[in-house]
Coordinates of C-alpha atoms in Angstrom, one line a residue:
M1 CA 14.4 -44.9 4.5
M2 CA 11.5 -43.3 2.7
P3 CA 9.2 -45.2 0.3
A4 CA 10.1 -45.0 -3.3
G5 CA 8.4 -42.4 -5.4
R6 CA 8.0 -39.8 -2.6
R7 CA 9.6 -36.4 -3.1
S8 CA 9.4 -35.6 0.6
V9 CA 12.3 -37.2 2.4
S10 CA 14.1 -37.1 5.7
L11 CA 17.2 -34.8 5.9
V12 CA 19.5 -37.7 6.4
D13 CA 18.1 -39.6 3.4
V14 CA 18.7 -36.9 0.7
P15 CA 22.1 -35.7 -0.5
D16 CA 22.8 -32.0 -0.5
E17 CA 21.6 -30.1 -3.5
P18 CA 24.0 -28.0 -5.5
D19 CA 24.3 -24.5 -4.0
E20 CA 22.8 -21.6 -5.9
P21 CA 25.1 -19.0 -7.4
D22 CA 26.6 -16.8 -4.8
M23 CA 25.2 -13.3 -5.3
T24 CA 27.8 -11.7 -3.0
D25 CA 30.0 -11.2 -6.0
V26 CA 27.6 -8.4 -7.0
T27 CA 29.3 -5.6 -5.1
W28 CA 27.5 -2.7 -3.5
R29 CA 29.4 -0.4 -5.9
A30 CA 27.8 -2.2 -8.8
R31 CA 24.3 -1.9 -7.3
A32 CA 25.0 1.8 -6.6
R33 CA 25.9 2.4 -10.2
V34 CA 22.8 0.6 -11.5
Q35 CA 20.5 2.5 -9.1
V36 CA 22.0 5.9 -9.8
A37 CA 21.9 5.2 -13.6
T38 CA 18.2 4.3 -13.4
A39 CA 17.4 7.3 -11.2
L40 CA 18.9 9.9 -13.6
P41 CA 16.8 10.3 -16.7
R42 CA 18.5 9.9 -20.1
L43 CA 19.2 13.2 -21.8
R44 CA 17.4 12.1 -24.9
H45 CA 14.2 11.7 -22.9
S46 CA 14.6 15.0 -20.9
A47 CA 12.8 17.3 -23.3
P48 CA 9.1 18.2 -22.5
P49 CA 6.7 15.9 -24.3
R50 CA 5.2 17.8 -27.3
E51 CA 1.7 16.6 -26.5
S52 CA 1.7 17.9 -22.9
W53 CA 4.2 20.8 -22.6
R54 CA 1.4 23.5 -22.7
D55 CA -0.5 21.8 -19.9
D56 CA 2.7 21.4 -17.9
V57 CA 3.6 25.0 -18.4
L58 CA 0.2 26.2 -17.1
A59 CA 0.2 23.7 -14.3
G60 CA 3.7 24.9 -13.4
L61 CA 2.6 28.5 -13.2
A62 CA -0.3 27.6 -10.8
G63 CA 2.1 25.5 -8.7
A64 CA 4.7 28.3 -8.5
I65 CA 2.1 30.9 -7.4
G66 CA 0.8 28.4 -4.8
S67 CA 4.3 27.6 -3.6
V68 CA 5.1 31.2 -2.5
P69 CA 3.1 31.2 0.7
D70 CA 4.0 27.5 1.4
G71 CA 7.7 28.1 1.0
M72 CA 7.7 31.3 3.1
A73 CA 5.6 29.7 5.8
S74 CA 7.9 26.7 6.0
S75 CA 10.9 29.0 6.7
V76 CA 9.0 30.5 9.6
L77 CA 8.8 27.0 11.1
V78 CA 12.6 26.6 10.8
G79 CA 13.3 30.1 12.2
V80 CA 15.1 31.6 9.2
S81 CA 14.3 34.2 6.6
P82 CA 11.4 33.2 4.4
V83 CA 13.5 33.6 1.3
H84 CA 15.3 30.2 2.1
G85 CA 12.0 28.5 1.8
L86 CA 11.5 30.0 -1.7
Y87 CA 15.0 29.0 -2.7
A88 CA 14.3 25.5 -1.6
S89 CA 11.0 25.4 -3.4
F90 CA 12.5 26.2 -6.8
A91 CA 15.6 24.0 -6.4
G92 CA 13.7 21.0 -5.0
R93 CA 11.1 21.1 -7.7
I94 CA 13.7 21.2 -10.5
G95 CA 16.1 18.6 -9.0
G96 CA 13.4 16.3 -7.8
G97 CA 11.4 16.7 -10.9
F98 CA 14.1 15.3 -13.1
S99 CA 14.9 12.4 -10.8
T100 CA 11.8 10.8 -9.2
S101 CA 10.0 7.8 -10.7
T102 CA 6.7 9.3 -9.6
K103 CA 6.3 11.7 -12.5
L104 CA 3.8 14.1 -10.9
M105 CA 5.4 14.3 -7.5
V106 CA 6.4 17.8 -6.5
V107 CA 9.5 17.9 -4.3
T108 CA 9.3 21.1 -2.2
T109 CA 9.1 22.4 1.3
T110 CA 6.9 20.5 3.7
S111 CA 5.7 21.5 7.2
A112 CA 6.9 18.3 8.8
A113 CA 10.4 18.5 7.4
A114 CA 10.6 22.2 8.3
L115 CA 9.4 21.6 11.9
A116 CA 12.0 18.8 12.2
A117 CA 14.8 21.0 11.0
G118 CA 13.7 23.9 13.2
S119 CA 13.5 21.7 16.2
A120 CA 17.0 20.3 15.6
L121 CA 18.5 23.8 15.2
A122 CA 16.6 25.4 18.0
G123 CA 19.8 25.7 20.1
V124 CA 21.8 27.2 17.3
S125 CA 22.2 31.0 17.3
A126 CA 20.3 33.1 14.7
A127 CA 23.6 34.1 13.1
D128 CA 24.8 30.6 12.6
R129 CA 21.5 28.9 11.9
P130 CA 21.4 29.5 8.1
D131 CA 24.7 27.7 7.4
A132 CA 23.7 24.9 9.8
L133 CA 20.4 24.6 7.9
F134 CA 22.1 24.4 4.5
L135 CA 24.5 21.7 5.8
L136 CA 21.6 19.8 7.4
T137 CA 19.8 19.9 4.0
L138 CA 22.8 18.6 2.1
L139 CA 23.4 15.9 4.6
S140 CA 19.7 14.9 4.4
G141 CA 20.0 14.7 0.6
V142 CA 23.1 12.4 0.9
L143 CA 21.3 10.1 3.4
M144 CA 18.2 9.9 1.1
I145 CA 20.3 8.9 -1.9
V146 CA 22.1 6.3 0.2
A147 CA 18.8 5.0 1.4
G148 CA 17.7 4.6 -2.3
V149 CA 20.9 2.9 -3.4
L150 CA 20.6 0.4 -0.5
H151 CA 16.9 -0.3 -1.3
F152 CA 15.5 0.9 1.9
G153 CA 12.1 1.5 0.2
R154 CA 11.0 -1.9 1.3
Y155 CA 11.1 -0.8 5.0
T156 CA 8.6 2.0 4.8
R157 CA 5.8 -0.6 4.9
F158 CA 6.8 -1.6 8.4
V159 CA 5.8 1.8 9.9
P160 CA 2.4 1.2 11.5
H161 CA -0.4 3.4 10.4
S162 CA -1.2 4.3 14.0
V163 CA 2.4 5.5 14.6
M164 CA 2.4 7.6 11.4
I165 CA -1.0 9.2 12.2
G166 CA 0.2 10.0 15.8
F167 CA 3.3 11.6 14.4
L168 CA 1.5 13.7 11.7
T169 CA -1.1 14.7 14.2
G170 CA 1.6 15.9 16.6
I171 CA 3.2 17.8 13.7
S172 CA -0.1 19.5 12.8
V173 CA -0.8 20.5 16.4
N174 CA 2.8 21.8 16.8
I175 CA 2.3 23.9 13.6
I176 CA -0.8 25.5 15.0
L177 CA 0.7 26.1 18.5
S178 CA 3.9 27.5 17.1
Q179 CA 2.1 30.3 15.2
I180 CA -0.2 31.5 18.1
P181 CA 2.5 33.9 19.5
T182 CA 3.2 35.4 16.0
L183 CA -0.6 35.8 15.4
L184 CA -0.8 37.8 18.7
G185 CA 2.4 39.8 18.1
Y186 CA 4.0 38.4 21.2
T187 CA 7.6 37.1 21.7
A188 CA 7.0 33.9 23.6
H189 CA 9.4 32.0 25.8
G190 CA 9.6 28.3 26.1
S191 CA 11.6 25.2 24.9
F192 CA 8.8 23.8 22.7
S193 CA 5.7 25.0 21.0
L194 CA 3.2 24.1 23.7
A195 CA 5.3 25.9 26.4
K196 CA 5.4 29.0 24.2
T197 CA 1.7 28.9 23.7
V198 CA 1.1 28.6 27.4
D199 CA 3.4 31.6 28.0
T200 CA 1.5 33.6 25.3
L201 CA -1.9 32.8 26.9
Q202 CA -0.6 33.8 30.3
N203 CA 0.5 37.2 28.9
L204 CA -2.4 38.1 26.7
H205 CA -2.2 41.7 27.9
W206 CA 1.0 42.1 25.8
S207 CA -0.8 41.0 22.6
Q208 CA -0.8 43.4 19.6
L209 CA -4.3 44.0 18.2
P210 CA -3.0 45.1 14.7
S211 CA -1.1 41.8 14.4
L212 CA -4.1 39.8 15.6
A213 CA -6.4 41.6 13.1
T214 CA -3.9 41.0 10.3
G215 CA -3.6 37.3 11.1
L216 CA -7.3 36.7 11.5
S217 CA -8.1 38.4 8.2
A218 CA -5.6 36.0 6.5
I219 CA -7.3 33.1 8.1
A220 CA -10.7 34.3 7.0
L221 CA -9.6 34.9 3.4
T222 CA -7.9 31.5 3.2
V223 CA -10.9 29.6 4.5
G224 CA -13.5 31.7 2.6
L225 CA -11.8 31.7 -0.8
S226 CA -11.0 28.0 -0.5
R227 CA -14.7 27.4 -1.3
T228 CA -14.7 29.5 -4.4
R229 CA -13.2 29.4 -7.9
L230 CA -10.2 31.3 -6.4
A231 CA -9.3 28.4 -4.2
P232 CA -5.9 27.8 -5.9
L233 CA -5.0 31.5 -5.2
S234 CA -6.5 31.6 -1.7
A235 CA -3.2 31.5 0.2
V236 CA -1.6 34.1 -2.1
L237 CA -4.5 36.5 -1.7
A238 CA -4.5 35.8 2.1
L239 CA -0.9 37.2 2.1
L240 CA -1.4 40.1 -0.3
I241 CA -4.7 41.7 0.8
P242 CA -4.0 42.0 4.5
T243 CA -0.4 43.2 3.7
L244 CA -1.7 45.9 1.5
L245 CA -4.1 47.0 4.2
V246 CA -1.2 47.1 6.7
I247 CA 0.8 49.3 4.4
L248 CA -2.0 51.6 3.5
L249 CA -3.0 52.1 7.2
G250 CA 0.6 52.6 8.3
A251 CA 0.5 49.8 10.9
D252 CA 4.2 49.8 11.4
S253 CA 3.9 47.7 14.6
V254 CA 3.0 44.7 12.5
P255 CA 6.2 42.7 11.8
R256 CA 7.2 42.1 8.1
V257 CA 9.2 39.4 6.4
H258 CA 12.2 41.7 5.9
D259 CA 12.4 42.1 9.7
S260 CA 13.7 38.6 9.9
G261 CA 16.5 39.1 7.4
E262 CA 17.4 40.9 4.2
I263 CA 15.7 39.6 1.0
P264 CA 18.5 39.5 -1.6
L265 CA 17.6 40.7 -5.1
G266 CA 18.2 38.4 -8.1
L267 CA 18.8 34.7 -8.2
P268 CA 20.8 32.8 -5.5
M269 CA 24.2 31.5 -6.4
P270 CA 25.4 28.1 -5.3
H271 CA 26.9 28.1 -1.9
L272 CA 28.8 25.4 0.1
P273 CA 28.2 25.8 3.9
P274 CA 31.3 25.6 6.1
L275 CA 31.9 22.2 7.7
S276 CA 32.4 24.0 11.0
A277 CA 28.6 24.2 11.1
L278 CA 28.5 20.4 11.5
N279 CA 27.4 19.3 15.0
F280 CA 25.3 16.7 16.7
S281 CA 22.1 18.7 16.2
V282 CA 22.7 18.9 12.5
V283 CA 23.3 15.1 12.2
T284 CA 20.3 14.1 14.3
G285 CA 18.1 16.7 12.5
A286 CA 19.2 15.3 9.1
L287 CA 18.3 11.8 10.2
A288 CA 14.9 12.9 11.4
V289 CA 14.2 14.9 8.2
T290 CA 15.3 11.8 6.1
A291 CA 12.9 9.5 7.9
I292 CA 10.0 11.9 7.7
V293 CA 10.6 12.8 4.0
L294 CA 11.0 9.2 2.9
I295 CA 7.8 8.0 4.6
Q296 CA 5.8 11.0 3.3
G297 CA 7.2 10.5 -0.2
A298 CA 6.0 6.9 -0.2
G299 CA 2.5 8.3 0.6
V300 CA 2.7 10.8 -2.2
A301 CA 3.6 8.0 -4.7
E302 CA 0.5 6.1 -3.7
A303 CA -1.7 9.2 -4.0
A304 CA -0.4 10.3 -7.4
P305 CA 0.1 7.3 -9.7
N306 CA 1.9 7.8 -13.0
P307 CA -0.4 8.8 -15.9
N308 CA 1.0 6.1 -18.2
G309 CA 0.3 3.3 -15.6
T310 CA 3.9 2.5 -14.8
L311 CA 4.6 1.7 -11.1
S312 CA 6.6 4.0 -8.9
D313 CA 9.9 2.9 -7.6
A314 CA 10.2 3.8 -3.9
N315 CA 14.0 3.6 -4.1
R316 CA 14.3 5.9 -7.1
D317 CA 11.9 8.3 -5.4
F318 CA 14.3 8.2 -2.4
I319 CA 17.1 9.2 -4.7
G320 CA 15.0 11.9 -6.4
Q321 CA 14.1 13.5 -3.1
G322 CA 17.8 13.3 -2.2
V323 CA 18.8 15.1 -5.4
G324 CA 16.1 17.7 -4.6
N325 CA 17.7 18.3 -1.1
I326 CA 21.2 18.5 -2.4
A327 CA 20.0 21.1 -4.9
A328 CA 18.1 23.0 -2.2
G329 CA 21.1 22.9 0.1
L330 CA 23.5 24.2 -2.6
F331 CA 21.1 27.1 -3.3
K332 CA 20.7 28.2 0.3
G333 CA 17.5 26.4 0.9
Q334 CA 15.9 24.2 3.6
P335 CA 14.9 20.5 3.5
V336 CA 12.4 19.4 0.9
G337 CA 10.4 16.3 0.2
G338 CA 7.4 14.9 -1.7
S339 CA 4.6 17.3 -0.8
V340 CA 1.0 15.9 -0.7
G341 CA -0.6 19.4 -1.1
Q342 CA 1.6 20.6 -3.9
T343 CA 1.5 17.3 -5.7
S344 CA -2.3 17.4 -5.5
L345 CA -2.3 21.0 -6.8
N346 CA 0.0 19.9 -9.7
V347 CA -2.4 17.1 -10.6
T348 CA -5.5 19.4 -10.3
A349 CA -3.9 22.1 -12.4
G350 CA -3.6 19.6 -15.3
A351 CA 0.1 18.5 -15.2
R352 CA 0.7 15.5 -17.5
S353 CA 4.4 14.7 -17.0
R354 CA 7.3 15.4 -14.7
W355 CA 7.7 18.8 -16.4
G356 CA 4.8 20.2 -14.5
A357 CA 6.9 20.2 -11.4
I358 CA 10.0 21.4 -13.3
F359 CA 8.2 24.3 -14.9
S360 CA 6.8 25.3 -11.5
G361 CA 10.4 25.6 -10.3
L362 CA 11.4 27.7 -13.3
W363 CA 8.4 29.9 -12.9
L364 CA 9.3 30.4 -9.2
L365 CA 12.8 31.5 -10.3
L366 CA 11.2 34.2 -12.5
I367 CA 9.0 35.3 -9.6
L368 CA 12.1 35.6 -7.3
L369 CA 13.9 37.6 -10.0
L370 CA 11.1 40.1 -10.6
F371 CA 9.3 40.3 -7.2
A372 CA 11.9 39.6 -4.5
E373 CA 11.5 43.1 -3.0
L374 CA 7.7 42.6 -2.6
V375 CA 8.3 39.4 -0.7
G376 CA 10.0 41.4 2.1
K377 CA 7.0 43.5 2.6
V378 CA 4.6 40.6 3.5
A379 CA 3.2 40.8 7.0
M380 CA 4.4 38.0 9.2
P381 CA 0.9 37.5 10.9
T382 CA -0.5 36.5 7.5
L383 CA 2.0 33.7 7.3
A384 CA 1.0 32.6 10.8
G385 CA -2.7 32.6 9.6
V386 CA -1.9 30.5 6.5
L387 CA 0.1 28.0 8.6
I388 CA -2.7 27.7 11.2
V389 CA -5.3 26.9 8.5
A390 CA -2.9 24.4 7.0
G391 CA -2.3 22.8 10.3
V392 CA -6.0 22.4 11.0
A393 CA -6.7 21.1 7.5
S394 CA -4.0 18.4 7.9
L395 CA -5.6 16.9 11.0
R396 CA -6.9 13.5 9.9
V397 CA -9.9 13.3 12.2
S398 CA -11.5 10.3 10.5
Q399 CA -8.3 8.3 10.5
I400 CA -7.8 9.1 14.2
E401 CA -11.3 7.8 14.9
T402 CA -10.7 4.6 13.0
I403 CA -7.5 3.9 14.9
W404 CA -9.2 4.7 18.2
L405 CA -11.8 2.1 17.4
T406 CA -9.4 -0.6 16.1
S407 CA -7.4 -1.9 19.1
T408 CA -5.6 -0.9 22.3
I409 CA -2.2 -1.5 20.6
S410 CA -3.1 1.0 17.9
K411 CA -4.3 3.6 20.4
V412 CA -1.1 3.2 22.4
G413 CA 1.0 3.6 19.3
M414 CA -0.8 6.7 18.1
T415 CA -1.0 8.4 21.5
T416 CA 2.6 7.7 22.5
T417 CA 3.9 9.1 19.2
F418 CA 1.6 12.1 19.4
L419 CA 2.7 13.0 22.9
A420 CA 6.4 12.5 22.0
T421 CA 6.0 14.9 19.0
L422 CA 4.3 17.4 21.2
F423 CA 6.7 17.5 24.1
L424 CA 10.0 16.4 22.7
P425 CA 12.3 17.6 19.8
V426 CA 11.1 16.2 16.5
A427 CA 14.3 14.2 16.1
A428 CA 13.7 12.5 19.4
A429 CA 10.0 11.9 18.5
V430 CA 11.1 10.3 15.2
G431 CA 13.4 8.0 17.1
I432 CA 10.7 7.0 19.5
G433 CA 8.3 6.5 16.6
V434 CA 10.8 4.1 14.9
A435 CA 11.4 2.2 18.1
L436 CA 7.7 2.0 18.8
A437 CA 7.0 0.8 15.3
L438 CA 9.5 -2.1 15.8
M439 CA 8.0 -2.9 19.2
L440 CA 4.5 -2.9 17.8
Q441 CA 5.6 -5.1 15.0
L442 CA 7.2 -7.6 17.3
N443 CA 4.2 -7.5 19.7
Q444 CA 1.8 -8.0 16.8
E445 CA 3.8 -11.0 15.6
A446 CA 3.7 -12.5 19.1
L447 CA -0.1 -11.9 19.6
D448 CA -1.0 -13.0 16.1
L449 CA 0.6 -16.4 16.3
R450 CA -1.8 -19.4 16.6
V451 CA -1.1 -23.2 16.8
V452 CA -3.7 -25.7 15.7
E453 CA -3.8 -29.5 15.5
L454 CA -4.4 -31.2 12.1
V455 CA -6.2 -34.5 12.5
P456 CA -6.2 -36.9 9.5
A457 CA -9.7 -37.3 8.2
G458 CA -9.1 -39.9 5.5
I459 CA -9.8 -39.5 1.8
G460 CA -12.2 -36.7 0.8
G461 CA -12.7 -34.0 -1.8
V462 CA -15.3 -32.2 -3.8
A463 CA -16.7 -34.2 -6.7
G464 CA -16.5 -32.5 -10.1
Q465 CA -13.7 -30.1 -9.0
G466 CA -10.7 -32.3 -9.5
L467 CA -10.2 -32.8 -5.8
E468 CA -11.4 -36.4 -5.5
G469 CA -9.1 -38.6 -3.5
F470 CA -7.4 -35.6 -1.7
E471 CA -6.0 -36.5 1.7
R472 CA -7.8 -34.4 4.2
F473 CA -6.8 -32.9 7.5
E474 CA -9.3 -31.4 9.9
E475 CA -8.3 -28.4 11.9
H476 CA -8.9 -28.5 15.7
P477 CA -7.6 -26.5 18.7
A478 CA -4.1 -27.6 19.7
P479 CA -4.1 -29.7 22.9
K480 CA -2.5 -28.4 26.1
R481 CA -0.7 -31.7 26.7
L482 CA 0.5 -34.6 24.5
T483 CA -0.9 -38.1 24.7
A484 CA 1.4 -41.1 25.2
E485 CA 2.2 -43.1 22.1
T486 CA 0.2 -40.7 19.9
V487 CA 1.2 -38.7 16.8
T488 CA 0.1 -35.0 17.1
V489 CA 0.3 -32.9 13.9
L490 CA 0.6 -29.1 14.5
D491 CA 0.3 -26.2 12.1
I492 CA 1.4 -22.7 12.8
Y493 CA -0.2 -19.4 11.8
G494 CA 1.9 -16.3 12.2
S495 CA 5.5 -15.2 12.2
L496 CA 8.2 -17.4 13.8
F497 CA 10.8 -14.6 14.2
Y498 CA 11.8 -13.1 17.5
A499 CA 8.8 -12.8 19.8
G500 CA 6.7 -15.1 17.6
A501 CA 9.1 -18.0 18.2
R502 CA 8.9 -17.4 22.0
T503 CA 5.1 -17.4 21.7
L504 CA 5.2 -20.7 19.9
Q505 CA 7.3 -22.1 22.8
T506 CA 4.4 -21.3 25.2
L507 CA 1.7 -22.8 22.9
L508 CA 3.4 -26.1 22.1
P509 CA 1.7 -29.0 23.9
D510 CA 3.4 -30.1 27.1
P511 CA 5.3 -33.5 26.4
A512 CA 5.7 -34.3 30.1
F513 CA 4.1 -37.6 31.2
A514 CA 3.6 -38.6 27.6
P515 CA 6.1 -41.3 26.8
S516 CA 6.8 -42.2 23.1
A517 CA 4.8 -39.2 21.9
V518 CA 5.6 -37.8 18.4
V519 CA 5.0 -34.3 17.2
V520 CA 4.8 -33.3 13.5
L521 CA 5.4 -29.6 13.1
R522 CA 4.2 -28.3 9.7
L523 CA 6.4 -25.5 8.3
R524 CA 5.1 -25.3 4.7
G525 CA 5.6 -21.9 3.0
R526 CA 8.4 -20.7 5.3
T527 CA 11.7 -20.0 3.5
M528 CA 13.8 -19.2 6.6
V529 CA 13.7 -19.1 10.4
G530 CA 15.6 -17.2 13.0
A531 CA 17.9 -18.3 15.7
T532 CA 15.2 -18.0 18.3
F533 CA 13.1 -20.6 16.5
V534 CA 16.1 -23.0 16.4
V535 CA 16.5 -22.6 20.1
V536 CA 12.8 -23.3 20.7
V537 CA 13.0 -26.4 18.5
E538 CA 16.1 -27.6 20.4
D539 CA 14.4 -27.1 23.7
Y540 CA 11.2 -28.9 22.6
L541 CA 13.2 -31.8 21.2
R542 CA 15.0 -32.1 24.5
R543 CA 11.7 -32.3 26.3
L544 CA 10.3 -34.9 23.9
R545 CA 13.5 -36.9 24.1
A546 CA 13.1 -37.1 27.9
G547 CA 10.0 -39.2 27.3
G548 CA 11.5 -41.2 24.4
G549 CA 9.5 -39.2 21.9
Q550 CA 10.4 -37.8 18.4
L551 CA 10.0 -34.6 16.4
Y552 CA 9.2 -34.2 12.7
L553 CA 9.4 -31.0 10.7
S554 CA 7.3 -31.3 7.6
G555 CA 6.7 -29.2 4.5
V556 CA 10.2 -27.8 4.6
D557 CA 11.0 -25.5 1.7
P558 CA 14.3 -26.1 -0.1
E559 CA 15.8 -22.8 1.2
L560 CA 14.8 -23.7 4.7
W561 CA 16.2 -27.2 4.1
K562 CA 19.6 -25.6 3.4
Q563 CA 19.4 -23.5 6.5
L564 CA 18.5 -26.4 8.8
S565 CA 21.0 -28.8 7.3
R566 CA 23.8 -26.6 8.6
F567 CA 23.0 -27.7 12.2
D568 CA 24.8 -31.0 12.7
R569 CA 22.9 -31.7 15.9
F570 CA 19.7 -31.9 13.9
E571 CA 21.2 -34.1 11.2
S572 CA 22.8 -36.6 13.5
A573 CA 19.8 -36.9 15.9
D574 CA 17.9 -40.1 15.7
D575 CA 14.7 -38.5 17.1
M576 CA 14.7 -35.5 14.8
H577 CA 13.4 -35.8 11.2
I578 CA 13.0 -33.1 8.5
V579 CA 10.7 -33.9 5.6
R580 CA 10.8 -31.7 2.5
A581 CA 7.7 -30.1 1.0
D582 CA 6.0 -32.0 -1.8
I583 CA 4.3 -30.5 -4.8
V584 CA 1.1 -31.9 -3.4
I585 CA -0.1 -29.8 -0.5
G586 CA -0.3 -31.9 2.7
A587 CA 1.7 -34.9 1.2
S588 CA 4.8 -34.3 3.2
T589 CA 2.8 -33.9 6.4
R590 CA 0.9 -37.1 5.7
L591 CA 4.2 -38.9 5.0
A592 CA 5.6 -37.7 8.3
Y593 CA 2.4 -38.8 10.1
D594 CA 2.6 -42.3 8.5
R595 CA 6.3 -42.7 9.4
A596 CA 5.7 -41.6 13.0
T597 CA 2.7 -44.0 13.3
Q598 CA 4.8 -46.9 12.0
W599 CA 7.5 -46.0 14.6
I600 CA 5.0 -46.0 17.4
E601 CA 3.6 -49.4 16.2
S602 CA 7.0 -50.9 16.1
R603 CA 7.6 -49.9 19.7
K604 CA 4.4 -51.5 20.8
S605 CA 5.3 -54.9 19.1

């Protein structure tokens, strides 16, 4: 039995505590209702704030103008008419603007989502691709809402930075490569962007100089104007000026937007795509788009904090982006998500509330209503030029250098994801990235685990700081082998789940040839352990038992106590003791050490 007055006691010495209330009574339906209710703004708060509506209207106009080239260019990546990118831009901005918790986030087309959708639908015929795209967008929206309701926001932090940079770099390079054939006016052949680029370079004699001149002029205008006061309009002017020259010079060989499909006049009407368009490619593409959009959205929330200082809710942002995708899919649009570039433009233009994004969607509706016919006249090489500039600008060279200098694991993660994105369909690359992220997490847990020995150093402390009389332990490297009739106190740094527990198994001192040895394993601060750790403890206890030794687990949290108390083989074992954590740090470990020492002394006498 334990000495009186101690709060840390052996498992067999303390009665079970009352169980905490069972939270399983809260059904997933109740959680869903609460999450959806908090995601949708109350009607009485939906009106534009009086103090900011003028700033939001003007910021919305700038955003709408800037979204025209982005929306059209994104549709080029999917392989559909550019009008579907414009439809998605207005619907995503309005639907997402009302729903996200990050008030300045702009939910619109993104290159990464477009490339993922285009890669998934590459095998679908041109005639069937629009309906498959709309269905993919709707399915993505549903998946994002489900992710928000199930609180998946917490899992975005597990994606390693190296994996994300590798993926985004691959997306940027793919965007650049995919536009080289269009820039040169050549119809390339190949199953992925790099193959098409190689085919184009091997057939340069088929290049069209008018197309090349048009695309290069768009690139020059975009880059040149970006350094002037006209920077917010640089992409728009890069589309308009070369297109006007093409029309005035009668360069009919240069492809136009209307060549890829009719540009309908007026506003789009809601449309439900047929379920017959559902196939494996649509499902995998929706999963890939969902993963990409959710991770990018989390980055947008960090880059654009709310003006009033309130924290963003990742789960509500998931739901908001899902609402934006459902709106986009219903209005014949492509996938949308939180856009870093458009959100930055929204902030720079002076938006002060969520209505900046909403007004930009309304302005875009007006542009479509009045100028849809002009959209069809835009020269396709200008879109290629704008995309190439965007792809180059999105390359994060400094972050790539940082990762390259960090560690071999980070380099492997970044390089593998980059190559997968470059050579495989985006859906497959996303799957590899997720699997690689998990492997890197487990590997990091295994490598980052360390076991040290705590040696009692008597009474110490720092005078005048309230620490006099504190029982001290000195930290030393853990021994390779145990010593007979000796108490060894071990502390663990790192995760004890999965591979971490197996690493612990290899680092524990060998109890062979050490009769009557006792090990005190300190677990303070851990609220639960996995099955692998339990197996490792059982194995180590068996090895200690072979030499007549004992094992103590000290600093055990109440939640961990409940978990370990379920194992009858621990509770009934005479050579296994569990000591609860004390309010005084180190007290339970000292208690376990004292009891183990007394046990060894009793065996000697």
